[in-house]
Amino acid sequence: MVWSPERRTALYLGANHGRPHRLNDVWEFDLCEMQWILLYAPDNPRDYLGLGEDPSDVVLKDGVLQTRRGGPAVIGHTWSGVTYDSDGKRLLWMNTWVTNRREAAISIGLDPGDLAGGLPLWSFDPKARRWSRLPSIGEAPRSIFGGLLQYVPAMKGAVWHGNNWQMRGTWLYDLHSGSWLNLEANSRAGDFSEQAPTREQVAYLDSERQMIVAQQGTDTYEFNIELRSWRHVLSKPAEAQLWPIGHDSSSAMFYDPGTRMGLLIDYQSNHLWRYDPATPTWEILGPIAPPMPDGAKRLAFIDEYFGVVVVIEDREVWVYRPKRGRKADR
């Protein structure tokens, strides 16, 4: 889930593994009203590899497979590939998935030669309740699985990052021109592979310090926006019994403006951690009562207006406000 500051709600989208279906619906959660709001009702459901049992709503427009209402016809996971453009007031999503678009086009009688290239980067305007496929002009990165997408207001664009066999690089997407810029991170030192997170990480933007903080497994990384450089900051100490684990399917990470620190929810251990980049150190928060809900389908976000962490499990909504100052939560 991503926070929309002007709406004071958290936005939610993305597909599962196709059990029972894959949908392109978009929702928002309003903590004040304790209410889910449907912003975009789903088009016809898709299956794991293709366009589903009823692809009658799929058309090819401007070279893109989309629905007649303008939504994406191919629907992926979010991984850490979803972020919020606070300047354009829209959600951004690198909608990467395994569907073979050529085969999908042929399956509904379309000419695959009419498909356009470019990355599957989509935006959703919550006010207009409208999907849009964003252009990719010129040289561009790959639309990898498990990549990191983070909007950075100071750069007026979105950072797209990967560091494995699929792609090694950190790129910037210009939302005004539709073009990509290779930031050539760590090019001077030549240590990108060792200093940058690999894949399926979780991350947040520290707008005050102007850096992106990422946790991948038990390793912590920082990206200096001005220097355009990654740095491997921390690893799990040999003597540590507990340590935060970052993975896009089993943890969530946010920036807490109230404490000026990072927060990580580790769903596997059901612990809430705080990261202080000034030190840098990790600290487990607690004990917390009542405890965080447990479950396999939890959602989480930070409500920046109220300064609280929100965890949702089914109909249970758990809210926690971190206290300011280190050790204060104990």
Coordinates of C-alpha atoms in Angstrom, one line a residue:
M1 CA 0.0 0.0 0.0
V2 CA 1.2 3.5 -0.7
W3 CA 0.3 6.8 1.0
S4 CA -1.5 9.6 -0.8
P5 CA -0.8 12.8 1.2
E6 CA -3.4 15.0 -0.4
R7 CA -6.1 12.4 0.0
R8 CA -4.9 11.2 3.4
T9 CA -5.6 7.6 2.3
A10 CA -3.5 4.5 1.4
L11 CA -3.9 3.1 -2.1
Y12 CA -3.9 -0.6 -2.9
L13 CA -3.7 -2.7 -6.1
G14 CA -1.9 -5.6 -7.7
A15 CA -2.6 -9.3 -8.5
N16 CA -2.0 -12.5 -6.8
H17 CA -0.9 -15.8 -8.4
G18 CA -4.2 -16.3 -10.2
R19 CA -6.0 -18.1 -7.4
P20 CA -8.9 -17.6 -7.9
H21 CA -8.2 -14.8 -10.4
R22 CA -6.1 -11.8 -11.3
L23 CA -7.8 -8.4 -11.2
N24 CA -6.9 -4.8 -12.0
D25 CA -9.1 -3.2 -9.4
V26 CA -7.8 -0.2 -7.3
W27 CA -8.8 0.6 -3.7
E28 CA -8.1 3.1 -1.0
F29 CA -8.3 2.8 2.7
D30 CA -9.5 5.8 4.8
L31 CA -8.4 5.4 8.4
C32 CA -10.6 8.3 9.6
E33 CA -13.7 6.6 8.2
M34 CA -12.5 3.1 8.8
Q35 CA -13.6 2.4 5.3
W36 CA -12.4 0.7 2.1
I37 CA -13.3 2.7 -1.1
L38 CA -13.4 1.1 -4.5
L39 CA -11.7 3.5 -7.0
Y40 CA -11.7 1.3 -10.0
A41 CA -14.0 -1.7 -10.3
P42 CA -12.2 -4.7 -11.9
D43 CA -12.4 -5.6 -15.5
N44 CA -12.8 -9.2 -16.5
P45 CA -10.5 -11.6 -14.5
R46 CA -7.3 -12.9 -16.0
D47 CA -5.5 -16.2 -15.4
Y48 CA -1.9 -16.8 -14.6
L49 CA -0.4 -16.7 -18.1
G50 CA -3.1 -15.2 -20.3
L51 CA -6.1 -13.0 -20.7
G52 CA -8.6 -15.3 -18.8
E53 CA -11.7 -17.1 -19.8
D54 CA -13.4 -14.0 -21.1
P55 CA -11.0 -11.6 -22.9
S56 CA -13.9 -9.8 -24.7
D57 CA -13.0 -6.6 -22.9
V58 CA -9.4 -6.5 -24.2
V59 CA -8.4 -4.2 -27.1
L60 CA -5.1 -3.0 -28.6
K61 CA -4.9 0.7 -28.3
D62 CA -1.7 2.7 -29.1
G63 CA 0.1 -0.6 -29.2
V64 CA -0.9 -1.6 -25.7
L65 CA -3.1 -4.5 -24.5
Q66 CA -5.7 -2.8 -22.4
T67 CA -9.3 -3.0 -21.5
R68 CA -12.1 -1.0 -23.1
R69 CA -12.2 1.1 -19.9
G70 CA -8.4 1.8 -20.2
G71 CA -7.1 -0.5 -17.5
P72 CA -4.2 -2.9 -17.9
A73 CA -5.1 -6.2 -19.5
V74 CA -2.0 -7.9 -18.2
I75 CA -1.7 -7.6 -14.4
G76 CA 1.4 -8.4 -12.3
H77 CA 2.5 -8.4 -8.7
T78 CA 3.5 -5.1 -7.2
W79 CA 6.7 -6.4 -5.6
S80 CA 8.4 -3.1 -4.6
G81 CA 7.4 -1.7 -8.0
V82 CA 4.6 0.6 -6.8
T83 CA 5.1 4.2 -5.6
Y84 CA 3.2 7.5 -5.4
D85 CA 4.0 10.6 -7.5
S86 CA 3.2 13.3 -4.9
D87 CA 3.7 16.0 -7.6
G88 CA 1.5 14.5 -10.2
K89 CA -0.9 13.1 -7.5
R90 CA -1.0 9.7 -9.1
L91 CA 0.1 6.1 -8.3
L92 CA 3.0 4.7 -10.4
W93 CA 3.4 0.9 -11.1
M94 CA 5.9 -1.1 -13.0
N95 CA 3.4 -3.8 -14.0
T96 CA 5.8 -6.6 -14.8
W97 CA 4.4 -10.1 -15.4
V98 CA 5.1 -13.4 -17.1
T99 CA 2.4 -13.1 -19.7
N100 CA 3.7 -13.4 -23.3
R101 CA 2.1 -10.4 -24.9
R102 CA 2.6 -11.6 -28.4
E103 CA 0.8 -14.9 -27.6
A104 CA -1.9 -13.0 -25.8
A105 CA -2.5 -10.8 -28.8
I106 CA -2.7 -13.8 -31.2
S107 CA -5.1 -15.5 -28.8
I108 CA -7.7 -12.8 -29.4
G109 CA -7.1 -12.4 -33.1
L110 CA -4.8 -9.4 -33.0
D111 CA -1.6 -8.8 -35.0
P112 CA 1.3 -9.0 -32.6
G113 CA 3.3 -6.8 -35.0
D114 CA 1.1 -3.9 -33.8
L115 CA 2.3 -4.2 -30.2
A116 CA 4.4 -1.2 -29.0
G117 CA 7.6 -1.6 -27.2
G118 CA 8.5 0.1 -23.9
L119 CA 8.2 -0.8 -20.3
P120 CA 4.9 -1.8 -18.7
L121 CA 4.9 1.4 -16.5
W122 CA 1.4 2.5 -15.6
S123 CA -0.1 5.3 -13.6
F124 CA -3.4 5.5 -11.8
D125 CA -5.1 8.9 -11.1
P126 CA -7.2 8.4 -7.9
K127 CA -9.1 11.6 -8.4
A128 CA -10.1 10.9 -12.0
R129 CA -10.2 7.1 -11.3
R130 CA -8.3 6.5 -14.5
W131 CA -5.5 4.2 -15.6
S132 CA -2.8 5.4 -18.1
R133 CA 0.1 3.6 -19.7
L134 CA 3.2 5.8 -19.6
P135 CA 5.6 6.1 -22.6
S136 CA 9.2 5.0 -22.6
I137 CA 11.1 7.0 -25.1
G138 CA 14.6 6.2 -26.1
E139 CA 17.1 4.0 -24.2
A140 CA 15.4 2.3 -21.2
P141 CA 16.1 -0.2 -18.5
R142 CA 14.5 -3.7 -18.4
S143 CA 11.2 -4.4 -16.7
I144 CA 12.6 -6.9 -14.3
F145 CA 10.8 -9.0 -11.7
G146 CA 11.3 -7.9 -8.1
G147 CA 12.7 -4.4 -8.9
L148 CA 12.4 -1.3 -6.9
L149 CA 10.4 1.8 -8.0
Q150 CA 10.6 4.9 -5.8
Y151 CA 9.3 8.4 -6.7
V152 CA 11.8 11.1 -5.7
P153 CA 10.4 14.7 -5.7
A154 CA 13.9 16.3 -5.6
M155 CA 14.6 14.5 -8.9
K156 CA 11.2 15.1 -10.4
G157 CA 11.0 11.5 -11.4
A158 CA 10.9 7.8 -10.3
V159 CA 14.0 5.7 -9.6
W160 CA 13.9 2.1 -11.0
H161 CA 16.5 -0.2 -9.6
G162 CA 17.8 -3.8 -10.0
N163 CA 21.0 -5.6 -9.2
N164 CA 21.0 -9.2 -10.5
W165 CA 21.1 -11.2 -13.7
Q166 CA 18.0 -9.4 -15.1
M167 CA 19.5 -5.9 -14.8
R168 CA 22.3 -4.2 -13.0
G169 CA 21.6 -0.5 -12.7
T170 CA 19.7 2.4 -11.2
W171 CA 17.6 4.5 -13.6
L172 CA 15.5 7.6 -13.4
Y173 CA 12.2 8.0 -15.3
D174 CA 11.3 11.6 -16.3
L175 CA 7.5 11.8 -16.0
H176 CA 7.3 15.0 -18.2
S177 CA 9.3 13.7 -21.1
G178 CA 8.7 10.0 -20.8
S179 CA 12.4 9.3 -21.1
W180 CA 14.9 7.3 -19.0
L181 CA 18.3 8.3 -17.6
N182 CA 20.9 5.8 -16.5
L183 CA 22.2 7.3 -13.3
E184 CA 25.4 5.2 -13.6
A185 CA 25.3 4.6 -9.9
N186 CA 28.7 3.8 -8.3
S187 CA 30.4 4.1 -11.7
R188 CA 33.4 5.9 -10.3
A189 CA 34.1 3.2 -7.6
G190 CA 33.0 0.4 -9.8
D191 CA 31.4 -1.5 -6.9
F192 CA 27.7 -1.4 -7.8
S193 CA 27.2 -5.2 -7.6
E194 CA 28.7 -5.3 -4.0
Q195 CA 27.1 -2.1 -2.7
A196 CA 23.6 -2.1 -4.1
P197 CA 20.6 -4.3 -3.0
T198 CA 19.8 -7.2 -5.4
R199 CA 16.0 -7.9 -5.8
E200 CA 12.8 -8.3 -3.9
Q201 CA 13.9 -5.7 -1.4
V202 CA 11.7 -3.3 0.6
A203 CA 12.6 0.4 0.8
Y204 CA 11.5 4.0 1.6
L205 CA 12.5 7.5 0.7
D206 CA 14.1 9.6 3.5
S207 CA 13.2 13.0 2.0
E208 CA 15.0 15.0 4.7
R209 CA 18.3 13.2 4.3
Q210 CA 17.7 12.8 0.5
M211 CA 18.4 9.1 0.4
I212 CA 16.6 5.8 -0.3
V213 CA 17.0 3.2 2.4
A214 CA 16.5 -0.5 1.4
Q215 CA 16.5 -3.7 3.3
Q216 CA 17.1 -6.9 1.4
G217 CA 17.3 -10.0 3.5
T218 CA 19.4 -9.1 6.5
D219 CA 21.3 -6.4 4.7
T220 CA 20.7 -2.6 4.8
Y221 CA 21.6 -0.3 2.0
E222 CA 21.4 3.5 1.4
F223 CA 21.3 5.4 -1.9
N224 CA 22.6 8.9 -1.8
I225 CA 20.5 10.9 -4.2
E226 CA 23.0 13.7 -4.7
L227 CA 26.0 11.4 -5.2
R228 CA 24.0 8.8 -7.1
S229 CA 25.7 6.1 -5.1
W230 CA 24.7 3.0 -3.2
R231 CA 26.3 1.9 0.0
H232 CA 26.0 -1.4 1.9
V233 CA 25.5 -0.1 5.5
L234 CA 24.7 -3.1 7.7
S235 CA 24.7 -6.9 7.8
K236 CA 23.3 -9.1 10.6
P237 CA 25.9 -9.4 13.3
A238 CA 27.0 -13.0 14.1
E239 CA 25.9 -12.7 17.7
A240 CA 22.4 -11.3 16.9
Q241 CA 19.5 -13.6 17.6
L242 CA 16.9 -11.3 16.1
W243 CA 17.4 -9.1 13.0
P244 CA 15.0 -7.4 10.6
I245 CA 14.4 -9.3 7.3
G246 CA 13.5 -7.4 4.2
H247 CA 11.5 -9.1 1.5
D248 CA 8.7 -7.7 -0.6
S249 CA 6.4 -10.6 0.1
S250 CA 6.9 -10.8 3.9
S251 CA 7.8 -7.3 5.1
A252 CA 6.8 -3.7 4.7
M253 CA 9.0 -0.6 5.2
F254 CA 8.2 3.1 5.6
Y255 CA 9.6 6.5 6.6
D256 CA 8.2 7.9 9.8
P257 CA 8.3 11.7 9.6
G258 CA 7.5 11.9 13.4
T259 CA 10.7 10.2 14.4
R260 CA 12.7 10.9 11.2
M261 CA 13.6 7.2 11.1
G262 CA 12.6 4.2 9.2
L263 CA 10.1 1.5 10.2
L264 CA 10.1 -2.2 9.1
I265 CA 7.3 -4.7 9.8
D266 CA 8.7 -8.2 9.6
Y267 CA 5.6 -10.4 9.1
Q268 CA 7.6 -13.7 9.6
S269 CA 8.6 -12.8 13.2
N270 CA 5.7 -10.4 13.7
H271 CA 8.1 -7.7 15.0
L272 CA 8.2 -4.0 14.3
W273 CA 11.7 -2.5 13.9
R274 CA 13.1 1.0 13.7
Y275 CA 16.1 2.1 11.7
D276 CA 18.2 5.1 12.7
P277 CA 20.3 6.2 9.7
A278 CA 22.3 8.6 11.8
T279 CA 23.9 5.8 13.8
P280 CA 23.2 3.5 11.8
T281 CA 21.4 0.9 13.9
W282 CA 18.3 -1.2 14.1
E283 CA 16.1 -1.4 17.2
I284 CA 13.2 -3.7 17.8
L285 CA 10.2 -1.8 19.2
G286 CA 8.1 -3.3 22.0
P287 CA 6.7 -5.0 23.8
I288 CA 3.6 -3.6 22.1
A289 CA 0.1 -4.2 23.5
P290 CA -2.2 -5.2 22.0
P291 CA 0.1 -7.2 19.7
M292 CA 0.2 -6.8 16.0
P293 CA -2.3 -9.0 14.2
D294 CA -1.0 -12.3 12.8
G295 CA -2.0 -13.7 9.4
A296 CA -0.9 -14.5 5.9
K297 CA -2.7 -11.7 4.1
R298 CA -1.8 -8.6 6.1
L299 CA -1.6 -5.2 4.6
A300 CA 0.4 -2.3 6.1
F301 CA 1.1 1.4 5.6
I302 CA 2.1 4.5 7.5
D303 CA -0.6 7.2 7.9
E304 CA 1.6 10.3 7.7
Y305 CA -1.2 12.6 8.7
F306 CA -1.8 10.9 12.0
G307 CA 1.8 9.6 12.3
V308 CA 0.7 6.0 12.9
V309 CA 1.5 2.6 11.5
V310 CA -1.6 0.7 10.3
V311 CA -1.8 -3.1 9.8
I312 CA -4.9 -4.6 8.4
E313 CA -5.8 -8.3 8.7
D314 CA -9.2 -9.2 7.3
R315 CA -11.6 -6.9 9.3
E316 CA -9.1 -6.1 12.1
V317 CA -7.3 -2.8 11.9
W318 CA -4.3 -2.3 14.2
V319 CA -2.9 1.2 14.8
Y320 CA 0.4 2.0 16.5
R321 CA 2.1 5.4 17.0
P322 CA 5.9 5.2 17.6
K323 CA 7.1 7.4 20.4
R324 CA 9.8 9.9 19.6
G325 CA 13.3 9.3 20.8
R326 CA 15.4 6.1 20.9
K327 CA 14.4 3.5 23.5
A328 CA 11.2 5.5 24.2
D329 CA 9.0 2.6 23.1
R330 CA 10.4 0.4 25.8

